[in-house]
PDB file of C-alpha atoms in Angstrom:
ATOM      1  CA  MET H   1     121.863 -11.751 109.559  1.00  0.00           C
ATOM      2  CA  LYS H   2     118.786 -12.750 111.523  1.00  0.00           C
ATOM      3  CA  ILE H   3     117.432  -9.197 111.427  1.00  0.00           C
ATOM      4  CA  ALA H   4     118.132  -8.919 107.700  1.00  0.00           C
ATOM      5  CA  SER H   5     116.281 -12.176 107.039  1.00  0.00           C
ATOM      6  CA  LEU H   6     113.284 -11.002 109.036  1.00  0.00           C
ATOM      7  CA  VAL H   7     113.274  -7.649 107.233  1.00  0.00           C
ATOM      8  CA  LEU H   8     113.452  -9.370 103.846  1.00  0.00           C
ATOM      9  CA  SER H   9     110.627 -11.719 104.794  1.00  0.00           C
ATOM     10  CA  VAL H  10     108.401  -8.885 106.000  1.00  0.00           C
ATOM     11  CA  LEU H  11     109.156  -6.747 102.932  1.00  0.00           C
ATOM     12  CA  GLY H  12     108.460  -9.703 100.676  1.00  0.00           C
ATOM     13  CA  ALA H  13     105.136 -10.485 102.332  1.00  0.00           C
ATOM     14  CA  ALA H  14     104.115  -6.811 102.217  1.00  0.00           C
ATOM     15  CA  SER H  15     105.085  -6.581  98.548  1.00  0.00           C
ATOM     16  CA  ILE H  16     103.079  -9.702  97.707  1.00  0.00           C
ATOM     17  CA  ILE H  17     100.005  -8.341  99.471  1.00  0.00           C
ATOM     18  CA  ALA H  18     100.364  -4.902  97.867  1.00  0.00           C
ATOM     19  CA  GLY H  19     100.881  -6.463  94.450  1.00  0.00           C
ATOM     20  CA  LEU H  20      97.810  -8.641  94.805  1.00  0.00           C
ATOM     21  CA  LEU H  21      95.766  -5.583  95.728  1.00  0.00           C
ATOM     22  CA  LEU H  22      97.142  -3.401  92.924  1.00  0.00           C
ATOM     23  CA  PHE H  23      97.143  -5.940  90.093  1.00  0.00           C
ATOM     24  CA  ARG H  24      93.588  -7.197  90.341  1.00  0.00           C
ATOM     25  CA  ASN H  25      92.251  -6.894  86.797  1.00  0.00           C
ATOM     26  CA  LEU H  26      95.098  -8.446  84.837  1.00  0.00           C
ATOM     27  CA  ASN H  27      93.524 -11.784  84.039  1.00  0.00           C
ATOM     28  CA  THR H  28      91.284 -11.578  81.030  1.00  0.00           C
ATOM     29  CA  VAL H  29      89.864 -14.625  79.340  1.00  0.00           C
ATOM     30  CA  ASN H  30      91.184 -15.150  75.862  1.00  0.00           C
ATOM     31  CA  PRO H  31      88.035 -15.333  73.684  1.00  0.00           C
ATOM     32  CA  PHE H  32      89.863 -16.385  70.514  1.00  0.00           C
ATOM     33  CA  ASP H  33      91.364 -19.686  71.644  1.00  0.00           C
ATOM     34  CA  SER H  34      89.727 -22.701  73.165  1.00  0.00           C
ATOM     35  CA  HIS H  35      92.011 -22.884  76.201  1.00  0.00           C
ATOM     36  CA  PRO H  36      91.341 -21.276  79.596  1.00  0.00           C
ATOM     37  CA  TRP H  37      94.672 -19.415  79.695  1.00  0.00           C
ATOM     38  CA  THR H  38      94.767 -15.697  80.252  1.00  0.00           C
ATOM     39  CA  ILE H  39      96.245 -12.888  78.218  1.00  0.00           C
ATOM     40  CA  TYR H  40      97.706  -9.627  79.378  1.00  0.00           C
ATOM     41  CA  ILE H  41      96.583  -6.876  77.073  1.00  0.00           C
ATOM     42  CA  ASN H  42      99.359  -4.456  78.074  1.00  0.00           C
ATOM     43  CA  GLY H  43     102.250  -6.864  77.570  1.00  0.00           C
ATOM     44  CA  ILE H  44     105.211  -6.711  79.952  1.00  0.00           C
ATOM     45  CA  ARG H  45     103.713  -3.792  81.893  1.00  0.00           C
ATOM     46  CA  SER H  46     100.831  -6.052  82.888  1.00  0.00           C
ATOM     47  CA  PHE H  47     103.068  -8.587  84.613  1.00  0.00           C
ATOM     48  CA  PRO H  48     102.577  -8.406  88.403  1.00  0.00           C
ATOM     49  CA  TRP H  49     106.175  -7.441  89.226  1.00  0.00           C
ATOM     50  CA  PRO H  50     105.474  -6.538  92.891  1.00  0.00           C
ATOM     51  CA  VAL H  51     104.117 -10.033  93.510  1.00  0.00           C
ATOM     52  CA  PHE H  52     107.112 -11.647  91.802  1.00  0.00           C
ATOM     53  CA  GLY H  53     109.600  -9.390  93.576  1.00  0.00           C
ATOM     54  CA  GLY H  54     107.879 -10.012  96.886  1.00  0.00           C
ATOM     55  CA  ALA H  55     108.099 -13.765  96.379  1.00  0.00           C
ATOM     56  CA  VAL H  56     111.822 -13.429  95.645  1.00  0.00           C
ATOM     57  CA  LEU H  57     112.388 -11.296  98.765  1.00  0.00           C
ATOM     58  CA  LEU H  58     110.348 -13.669 100.910  1.00  0.00           C
ATOM     59  CA  SER H  59     112.319 -16.643  99.589  1.00  0.00           C
ATOM     60  CA  LEU H  60     115.635 -14.888 100.243  1.00  0.00           C
ATOM     61  CA  GLY H  61     114.546 -14.028 103.770  1.00  0.00           C
ATOM     62  CA  ILE H  62     113.622 -17.644 104.470  1.00  0.00           C
ATOM     63  CA  ILE H  63     116.903 -18.901 103.001  1.00  0.00           C
ATOM     64  CA  PHE H  64     118.941 -16.378 105.020  1.00  0.00           C
ATOM     65  CA  ASN H  65     117.047 -17.360 108.145  1.00  0.00           C
ATOM     66  CA  MET H  66     117.689 -21.059 107.557  1.00  0.00           C
ATOM     67  CA  ALA H  67     121.377 -20.359 106.910  1.00  0.00           C
ATOM     68  CA  THR H  68     121.806 -18.977 110.434  1.00  0.00           C
ATOM     69  CA  TRP H  69     120.399 -22.035 112.197  1.00  0.00           C
ATOM     70  CA  LYS H  70     122.828 -23.890 114.415  1.00  0.00           C
ATOM     71  CA  GLN H  71     124.098 -27.108 112.879  1.00  0.00           C
ATOM     72  CA  PRO H  72     124.729 -30.154 115.049  1.00  0.00           C
ATOM     73  CA  LYS H  73     128.337 -31.257 115.273  1.00  0.00           C
ATOM     74  CA  GLY H  74     129.396 -34.552 113.809  1.00  0.00           C
ATOM     75  CA  ARG H  75     128.486 -36.340 110.635  1.00  0.00           C
ATOM     76  CA  ARG H  76     125.755 -34.823 108.502  1.00  0.00           C
ATOM     77  CA  PHE H  77     124.980 -37.813 106.338  1.00  0.00           C
TER      78      PHE H  77
END
């Protein structure tokens, strides 16, 4: 499980970095409203899925890694 958690963490970090490099021009200022939010002109296809998926994989890798830590014997609380 330790190797799987490390692989998930590395894949997640690589996916986040690749997604940040590929999805650079998504944020466009909305000129019609007075708020500083952004709009995505291509809808769901403009969502940075590699970044989101990478964050999920990285989180799973960290959780799997923490699950394999040795717990001290005795009372926990």
